[in-house]
Coordinates of N, CA and C in Angstrom, one line a residue:
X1 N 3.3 9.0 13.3 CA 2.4 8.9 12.2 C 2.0 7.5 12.0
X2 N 0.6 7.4 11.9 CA 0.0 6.2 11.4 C 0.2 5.5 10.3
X3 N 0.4 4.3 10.1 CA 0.9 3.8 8.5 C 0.0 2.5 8.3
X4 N -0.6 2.6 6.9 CA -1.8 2.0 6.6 C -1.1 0.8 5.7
X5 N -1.0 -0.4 6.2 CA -0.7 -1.6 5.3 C -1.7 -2.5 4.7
X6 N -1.6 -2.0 3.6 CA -3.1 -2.9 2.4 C -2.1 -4.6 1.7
X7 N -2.4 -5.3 2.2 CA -2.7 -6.6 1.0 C -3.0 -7.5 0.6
X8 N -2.8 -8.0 -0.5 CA -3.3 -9.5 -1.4 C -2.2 -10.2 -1.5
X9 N -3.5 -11.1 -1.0 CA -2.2 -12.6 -1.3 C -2.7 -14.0 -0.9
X10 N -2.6 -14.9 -1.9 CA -2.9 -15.7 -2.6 C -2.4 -17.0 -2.0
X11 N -1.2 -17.1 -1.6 CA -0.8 -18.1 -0.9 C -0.1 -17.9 0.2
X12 N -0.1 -16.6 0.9 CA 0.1 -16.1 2.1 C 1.5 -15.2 2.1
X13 N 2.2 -15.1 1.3 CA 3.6 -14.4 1.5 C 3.5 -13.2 1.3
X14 N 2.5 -12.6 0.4 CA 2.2 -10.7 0.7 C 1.5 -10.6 1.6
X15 N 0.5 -11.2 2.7 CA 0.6 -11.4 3.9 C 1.2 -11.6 5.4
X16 N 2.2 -12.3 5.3 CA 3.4 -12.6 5.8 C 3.6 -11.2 6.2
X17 N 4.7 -10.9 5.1 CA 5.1 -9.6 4.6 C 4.4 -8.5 5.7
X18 N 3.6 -8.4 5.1 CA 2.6 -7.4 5.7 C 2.6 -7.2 7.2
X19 N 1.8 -8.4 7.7 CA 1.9 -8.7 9.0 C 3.0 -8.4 10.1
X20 N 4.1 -8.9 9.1 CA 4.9 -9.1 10.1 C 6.1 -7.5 9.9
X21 N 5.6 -6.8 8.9 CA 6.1 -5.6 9.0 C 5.3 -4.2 10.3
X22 N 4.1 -4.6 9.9 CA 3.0 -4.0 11.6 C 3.7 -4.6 12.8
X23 N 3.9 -5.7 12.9 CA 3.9 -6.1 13.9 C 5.7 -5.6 14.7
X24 N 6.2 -5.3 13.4 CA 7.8 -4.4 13.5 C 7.3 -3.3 14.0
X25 N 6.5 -2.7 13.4 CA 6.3 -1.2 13.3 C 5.7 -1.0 15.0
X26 N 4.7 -1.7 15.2 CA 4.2 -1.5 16.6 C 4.5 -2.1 17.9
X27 N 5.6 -3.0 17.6 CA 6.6 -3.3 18.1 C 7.6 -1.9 18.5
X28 N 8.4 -1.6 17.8 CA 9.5 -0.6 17.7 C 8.6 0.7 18.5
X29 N 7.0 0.8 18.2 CA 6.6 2.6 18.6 C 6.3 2.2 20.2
X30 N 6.5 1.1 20.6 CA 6.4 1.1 22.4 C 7.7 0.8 23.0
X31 N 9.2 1.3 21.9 CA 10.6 0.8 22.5 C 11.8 2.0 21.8
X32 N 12.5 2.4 22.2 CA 13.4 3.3 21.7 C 13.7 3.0 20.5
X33 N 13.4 2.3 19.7 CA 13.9 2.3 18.1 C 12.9 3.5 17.7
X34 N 13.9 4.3 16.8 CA 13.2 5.4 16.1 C 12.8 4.8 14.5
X35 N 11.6 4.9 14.3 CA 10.7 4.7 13.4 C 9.9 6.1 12.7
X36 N 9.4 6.0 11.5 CA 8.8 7.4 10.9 C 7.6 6.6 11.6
X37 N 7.0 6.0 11.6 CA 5.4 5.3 12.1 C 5.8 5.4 13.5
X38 N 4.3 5.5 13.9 CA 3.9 5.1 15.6 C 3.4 4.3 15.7
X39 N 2.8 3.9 14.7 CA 1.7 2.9 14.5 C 1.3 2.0 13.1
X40 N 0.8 0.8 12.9 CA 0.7 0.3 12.0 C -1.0 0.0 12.2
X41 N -1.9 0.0 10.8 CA -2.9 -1.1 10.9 C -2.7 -1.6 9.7
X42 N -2.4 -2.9 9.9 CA -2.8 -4.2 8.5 C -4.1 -4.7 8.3
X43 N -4.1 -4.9 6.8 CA -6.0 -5.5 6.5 C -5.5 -5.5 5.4
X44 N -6.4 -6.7 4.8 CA -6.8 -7.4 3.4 C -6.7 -5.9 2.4
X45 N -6.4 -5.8 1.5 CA -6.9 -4.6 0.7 C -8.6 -4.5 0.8
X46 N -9.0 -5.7 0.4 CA -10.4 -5.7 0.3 C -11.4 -5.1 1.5
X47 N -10.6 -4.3 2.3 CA -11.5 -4.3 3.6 C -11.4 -2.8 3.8
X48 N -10.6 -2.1 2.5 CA -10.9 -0.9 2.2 C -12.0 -0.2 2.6
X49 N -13.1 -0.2 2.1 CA -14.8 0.6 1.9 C -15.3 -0.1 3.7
X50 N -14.8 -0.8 4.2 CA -15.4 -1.1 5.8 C -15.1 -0.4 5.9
X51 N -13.6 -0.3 6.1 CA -12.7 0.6 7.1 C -12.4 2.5 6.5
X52 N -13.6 2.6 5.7 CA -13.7 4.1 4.8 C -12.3 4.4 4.6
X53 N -11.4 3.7 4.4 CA -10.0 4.3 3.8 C -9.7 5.4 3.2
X54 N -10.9 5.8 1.9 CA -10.7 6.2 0.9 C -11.3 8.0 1.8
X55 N -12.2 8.0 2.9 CA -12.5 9.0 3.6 C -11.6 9.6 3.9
X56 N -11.0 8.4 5.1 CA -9.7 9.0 5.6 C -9.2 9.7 5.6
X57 N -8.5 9.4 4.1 CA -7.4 9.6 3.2 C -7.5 10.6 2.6
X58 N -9.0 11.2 2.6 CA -8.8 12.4 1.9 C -8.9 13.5 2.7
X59 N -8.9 13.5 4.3 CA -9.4 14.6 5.0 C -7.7 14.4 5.8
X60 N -7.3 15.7 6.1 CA -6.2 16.2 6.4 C -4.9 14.8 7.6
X61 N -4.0 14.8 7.7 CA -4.0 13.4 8.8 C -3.6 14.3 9.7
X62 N -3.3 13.7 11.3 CA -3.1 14.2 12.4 C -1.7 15.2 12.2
X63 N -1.8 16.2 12.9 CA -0.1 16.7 13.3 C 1.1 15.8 13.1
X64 N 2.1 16.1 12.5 CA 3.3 15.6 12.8 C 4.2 16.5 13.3
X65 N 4.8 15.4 14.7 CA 5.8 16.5 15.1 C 7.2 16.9 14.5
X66 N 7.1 16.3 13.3 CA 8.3 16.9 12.4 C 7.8 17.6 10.9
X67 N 7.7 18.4 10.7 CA 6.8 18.6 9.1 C 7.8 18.5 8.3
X68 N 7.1 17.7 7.2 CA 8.1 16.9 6.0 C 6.9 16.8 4.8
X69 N 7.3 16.7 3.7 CA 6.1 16.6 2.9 C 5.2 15.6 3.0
X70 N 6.3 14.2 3.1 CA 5.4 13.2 3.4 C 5.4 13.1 4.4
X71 N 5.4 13.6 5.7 CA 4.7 13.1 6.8 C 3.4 14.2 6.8
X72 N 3.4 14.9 5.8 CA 1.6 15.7 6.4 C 1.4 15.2 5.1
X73 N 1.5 14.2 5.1 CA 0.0 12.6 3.9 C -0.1 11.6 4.9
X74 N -1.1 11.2 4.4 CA -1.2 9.5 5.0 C 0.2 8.7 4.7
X75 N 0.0 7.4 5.4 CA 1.1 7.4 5.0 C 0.6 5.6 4.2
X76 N 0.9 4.7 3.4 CA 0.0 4.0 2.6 C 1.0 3.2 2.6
X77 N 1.3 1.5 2.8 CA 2.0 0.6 2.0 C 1.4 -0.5 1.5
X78 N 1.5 -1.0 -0.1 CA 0.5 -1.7 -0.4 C 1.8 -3.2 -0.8
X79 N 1.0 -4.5 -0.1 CA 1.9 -5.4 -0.6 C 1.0 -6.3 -1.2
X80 N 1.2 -6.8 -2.6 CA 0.3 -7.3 -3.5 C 1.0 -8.6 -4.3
X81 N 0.5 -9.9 -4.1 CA 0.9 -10.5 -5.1 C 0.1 -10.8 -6.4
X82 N 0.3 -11.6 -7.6 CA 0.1 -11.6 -8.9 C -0.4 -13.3 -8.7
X83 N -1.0 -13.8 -9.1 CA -1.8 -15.2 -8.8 C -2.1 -15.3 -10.3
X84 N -1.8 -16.7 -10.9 CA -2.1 -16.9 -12.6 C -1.5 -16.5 -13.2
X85 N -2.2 -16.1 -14.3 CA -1.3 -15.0 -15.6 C -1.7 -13.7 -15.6
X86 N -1.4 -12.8 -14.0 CA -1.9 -11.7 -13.8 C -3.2 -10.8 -13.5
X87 N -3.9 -11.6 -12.7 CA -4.7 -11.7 -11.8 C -4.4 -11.4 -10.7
X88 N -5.3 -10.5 -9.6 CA -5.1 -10.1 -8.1 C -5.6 -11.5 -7.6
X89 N -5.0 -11.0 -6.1 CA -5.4 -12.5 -5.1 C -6.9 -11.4 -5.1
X90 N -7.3 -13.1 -4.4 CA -9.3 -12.7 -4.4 C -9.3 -11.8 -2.8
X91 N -8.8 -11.3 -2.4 CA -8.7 -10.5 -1.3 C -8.0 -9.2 -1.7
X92 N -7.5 -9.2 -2.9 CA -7.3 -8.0 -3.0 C -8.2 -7.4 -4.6
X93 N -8.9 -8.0 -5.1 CA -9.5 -8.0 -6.7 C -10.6 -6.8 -6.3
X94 N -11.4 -6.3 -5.3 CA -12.5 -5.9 -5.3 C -11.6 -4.3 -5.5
X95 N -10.6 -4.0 -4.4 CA -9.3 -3.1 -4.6 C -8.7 -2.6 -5.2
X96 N -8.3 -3.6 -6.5 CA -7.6 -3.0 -7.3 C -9.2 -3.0 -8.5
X97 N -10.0 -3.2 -8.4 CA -11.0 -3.3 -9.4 C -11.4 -1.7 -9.0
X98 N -12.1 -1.5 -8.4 CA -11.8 0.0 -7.6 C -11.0 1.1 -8.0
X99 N -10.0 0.8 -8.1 CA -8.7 2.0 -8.5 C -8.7 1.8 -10.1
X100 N -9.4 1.1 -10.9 CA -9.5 0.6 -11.8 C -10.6 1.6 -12.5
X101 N -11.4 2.2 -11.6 CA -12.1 3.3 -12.2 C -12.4 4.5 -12.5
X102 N -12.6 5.4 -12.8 CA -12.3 6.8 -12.7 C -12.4 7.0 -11.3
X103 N -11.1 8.0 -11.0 CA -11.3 8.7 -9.5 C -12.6 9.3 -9.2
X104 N -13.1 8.9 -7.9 CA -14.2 10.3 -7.7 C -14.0 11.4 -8.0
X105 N -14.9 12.6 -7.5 CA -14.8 13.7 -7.3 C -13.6 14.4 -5.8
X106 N -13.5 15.7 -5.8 CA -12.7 15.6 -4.9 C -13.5 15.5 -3.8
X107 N -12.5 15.3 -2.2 CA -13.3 15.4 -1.0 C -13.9 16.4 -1.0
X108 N -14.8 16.9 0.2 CA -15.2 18.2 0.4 C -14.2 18.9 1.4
X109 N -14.0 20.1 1.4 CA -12.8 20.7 1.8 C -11.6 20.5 1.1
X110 N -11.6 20.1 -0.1 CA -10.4 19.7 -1.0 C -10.6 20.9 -1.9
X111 N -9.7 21.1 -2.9 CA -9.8 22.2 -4.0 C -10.6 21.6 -4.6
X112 N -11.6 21.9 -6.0 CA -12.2 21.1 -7.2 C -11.2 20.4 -7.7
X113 N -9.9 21.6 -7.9 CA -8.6 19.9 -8.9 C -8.0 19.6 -8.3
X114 N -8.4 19.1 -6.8 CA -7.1 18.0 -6.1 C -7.6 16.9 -6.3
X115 N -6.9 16.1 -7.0 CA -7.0 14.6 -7.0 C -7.5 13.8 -5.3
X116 N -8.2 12.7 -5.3 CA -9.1 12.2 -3.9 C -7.3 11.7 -3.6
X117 N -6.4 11.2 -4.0 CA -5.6 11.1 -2.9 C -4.2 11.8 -2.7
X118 N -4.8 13.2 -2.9 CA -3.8 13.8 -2.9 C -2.8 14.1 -1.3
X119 N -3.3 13.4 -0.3 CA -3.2 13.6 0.6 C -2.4 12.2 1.0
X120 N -1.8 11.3 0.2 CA -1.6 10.0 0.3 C 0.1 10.0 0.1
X121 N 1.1 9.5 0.8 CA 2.1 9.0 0.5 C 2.2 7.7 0.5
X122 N 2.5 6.8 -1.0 CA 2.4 5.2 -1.0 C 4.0 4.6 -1.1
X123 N 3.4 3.5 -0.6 CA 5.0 2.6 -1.4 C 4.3 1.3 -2.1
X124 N 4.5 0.8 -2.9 CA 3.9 -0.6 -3.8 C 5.3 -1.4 -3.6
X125 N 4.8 -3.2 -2.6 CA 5.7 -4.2 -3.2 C 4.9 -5.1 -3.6
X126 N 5.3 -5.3 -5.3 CA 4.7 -6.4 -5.6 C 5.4 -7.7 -5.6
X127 N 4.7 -9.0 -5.9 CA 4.9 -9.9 -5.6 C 4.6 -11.1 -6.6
X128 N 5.4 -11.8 -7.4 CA 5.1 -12.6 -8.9 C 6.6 -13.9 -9.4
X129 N 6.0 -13.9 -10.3 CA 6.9 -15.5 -11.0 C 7.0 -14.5 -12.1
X130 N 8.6 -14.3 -12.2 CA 9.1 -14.1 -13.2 C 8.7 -15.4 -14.6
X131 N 8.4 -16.7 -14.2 CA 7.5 -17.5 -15.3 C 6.4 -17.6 -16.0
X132 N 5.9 -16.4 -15.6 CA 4.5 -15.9 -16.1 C 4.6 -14.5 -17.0
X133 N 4.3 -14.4 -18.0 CA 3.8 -13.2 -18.7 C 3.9 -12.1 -18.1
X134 N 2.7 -12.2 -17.1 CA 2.1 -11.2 -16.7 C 3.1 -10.9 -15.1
X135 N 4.1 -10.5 -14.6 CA 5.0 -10.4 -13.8 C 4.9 -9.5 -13.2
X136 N 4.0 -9.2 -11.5 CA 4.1 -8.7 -10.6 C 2.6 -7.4 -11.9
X137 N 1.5 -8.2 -12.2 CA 1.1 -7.3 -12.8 C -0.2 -6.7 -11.7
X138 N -0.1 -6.8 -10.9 CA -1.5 -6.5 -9.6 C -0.4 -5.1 -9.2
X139 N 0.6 -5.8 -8.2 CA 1.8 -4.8 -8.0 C 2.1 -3.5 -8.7
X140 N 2.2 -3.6 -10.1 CA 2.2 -2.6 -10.9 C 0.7 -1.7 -11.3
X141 N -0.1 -2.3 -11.3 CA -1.4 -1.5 -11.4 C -1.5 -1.0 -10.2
X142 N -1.5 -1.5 -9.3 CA -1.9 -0.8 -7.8 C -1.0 0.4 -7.5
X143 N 0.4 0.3 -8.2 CA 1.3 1.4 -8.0 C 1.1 2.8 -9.0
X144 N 0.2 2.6 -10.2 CA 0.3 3.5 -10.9 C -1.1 3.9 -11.2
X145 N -2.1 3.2 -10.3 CA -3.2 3.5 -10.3 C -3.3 4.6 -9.1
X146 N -2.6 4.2 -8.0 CA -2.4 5.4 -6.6 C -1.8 6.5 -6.9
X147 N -0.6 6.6 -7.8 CA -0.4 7.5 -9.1 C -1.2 8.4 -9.6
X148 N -1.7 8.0 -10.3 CA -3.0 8.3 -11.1 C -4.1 9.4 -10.1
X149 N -4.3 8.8 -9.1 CA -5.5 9.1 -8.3 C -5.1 10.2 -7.4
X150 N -3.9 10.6 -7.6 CA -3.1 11.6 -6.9 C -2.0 11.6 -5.9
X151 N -2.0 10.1 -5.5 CA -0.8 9.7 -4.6 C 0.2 10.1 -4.7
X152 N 1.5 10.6 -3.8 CA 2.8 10.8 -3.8 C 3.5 9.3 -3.6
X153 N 4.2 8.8 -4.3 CA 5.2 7.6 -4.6 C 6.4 7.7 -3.9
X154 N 6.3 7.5 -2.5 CA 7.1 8.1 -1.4 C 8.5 6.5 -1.9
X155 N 8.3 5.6 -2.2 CA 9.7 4.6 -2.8 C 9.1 3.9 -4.1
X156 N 10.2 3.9 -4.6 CA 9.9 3.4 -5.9 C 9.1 2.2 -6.1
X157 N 8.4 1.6 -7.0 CA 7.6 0.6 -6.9 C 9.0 -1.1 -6.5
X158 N 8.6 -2.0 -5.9 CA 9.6 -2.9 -5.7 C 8.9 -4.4 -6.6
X159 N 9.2 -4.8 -7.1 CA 9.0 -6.5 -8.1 C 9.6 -7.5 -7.8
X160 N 9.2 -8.5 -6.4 CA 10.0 -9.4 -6.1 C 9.7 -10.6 -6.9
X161 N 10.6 -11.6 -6.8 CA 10.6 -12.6 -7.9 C 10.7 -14.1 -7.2
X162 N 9.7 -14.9 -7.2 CA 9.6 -15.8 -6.5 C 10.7 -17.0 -7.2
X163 N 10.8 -17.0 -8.4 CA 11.7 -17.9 -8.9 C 12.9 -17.8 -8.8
X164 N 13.3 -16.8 -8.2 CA 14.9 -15.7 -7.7 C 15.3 -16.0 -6.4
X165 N 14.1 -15.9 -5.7 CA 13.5 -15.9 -3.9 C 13.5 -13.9 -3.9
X166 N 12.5 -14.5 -3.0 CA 11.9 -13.1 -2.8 C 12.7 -12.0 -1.9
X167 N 13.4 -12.5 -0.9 CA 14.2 -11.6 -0.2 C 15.0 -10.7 -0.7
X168 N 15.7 -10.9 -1.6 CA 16.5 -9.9 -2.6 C 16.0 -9.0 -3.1
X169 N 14.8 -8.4 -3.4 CA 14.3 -7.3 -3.5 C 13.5 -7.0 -1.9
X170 N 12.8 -7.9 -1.6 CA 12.1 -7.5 0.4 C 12.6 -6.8 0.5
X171 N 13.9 -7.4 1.5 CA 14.6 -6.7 2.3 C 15.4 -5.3 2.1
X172 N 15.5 -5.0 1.0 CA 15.9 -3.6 1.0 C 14.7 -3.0 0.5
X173 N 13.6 -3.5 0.0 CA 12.4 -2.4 -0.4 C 11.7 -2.0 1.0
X174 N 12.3 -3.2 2.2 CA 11.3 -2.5 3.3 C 12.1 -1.6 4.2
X175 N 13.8 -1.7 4.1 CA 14.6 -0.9 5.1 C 14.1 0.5 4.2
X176 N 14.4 0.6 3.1 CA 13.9 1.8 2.4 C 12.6 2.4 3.0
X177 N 11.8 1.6 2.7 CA 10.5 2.1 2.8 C 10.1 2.7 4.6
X178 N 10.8 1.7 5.6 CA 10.8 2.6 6.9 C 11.6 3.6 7.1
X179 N 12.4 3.8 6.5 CA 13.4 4.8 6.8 C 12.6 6.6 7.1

């Protein structure tokens, strides 16, 4: 199964992140490590509406040779940091400005009341300064806006804390989240 990595980031560490989780992922699908993905693509959130994500996502995904709930959804991980006093990085603002609006209509071939991403299994890690107000607040919109829009919340949302160091939450939000 294909696994879609969206994010923002501001001074490059929800990038990092990102990158170097794809590059695990498609790494591991050309070597005997067993992985739920075969595949990874990473991109900017912002690069959403190029890459018709939102199409995708709403038309059926390929076969899986194991049927599980979430593996007949997409499969979605979004890593997002908080810049300011809760503000998106400018690579991920057009994205979360987006999920910020009423859902469309459903796809075609969808029921009239299936939510557009009903077909979506997500994970949200966000990324912020517990010294700010606004603390991992991109992260948390992005997680309860995919929510919202019909997503399945395949791991809980994760809140890492730059003034803590970030690893402490990472690392076990991403063993979780491959599993």
């Amino acid at each position: 199964m294909k696994v879609y990595i969206l994010y923002g980031s501001a001074t490059g560490n929800a990038e990092y992140i990102a990158k170097d989780l794809a590059a695990s992922i498609n790494n591991a699908s050309s070597s005997a490590d067993a992985l739920p993905f075969t595949s990874a693509d990473c991109m900017e959130m912002n690069h959403f509406k190029r890459k018709k994500l939102l199409e995708t996502w709403s038309s059926p995904p390929d076969p899986s040779p194991t049927p599980s709930q979430i593996q007949n959804k997409h499969a979605v991980i979004a890593i997002c940091s908080t810049t300011g006093n809760g503000d998106a990085p400018e690579n991920a603002s057009r994205f979360l400005r987006f999920l910020k609006k009423p859902p469309p209509p459903a796809a075609a071939g969808a029921s009239s009341s299936s939510p557009p991403l009903h077909r979506v299994a997500f994970a949200v890690l966000g990324l912020g300064d517990t010294n700010y107000d606004q603390f991992c607040a991109s992260g948390k919109a992005i997680d309860r806006k995919l929510a919202e829009w019909g997503g399945t919340r395949a791991v809980p949302l994760a809140c890492a804390d730059e003034a803590t160091g970030l690893e402490a939450t990472v690392e076990p939000w991403l063993e979780a989240t491959v599993e």
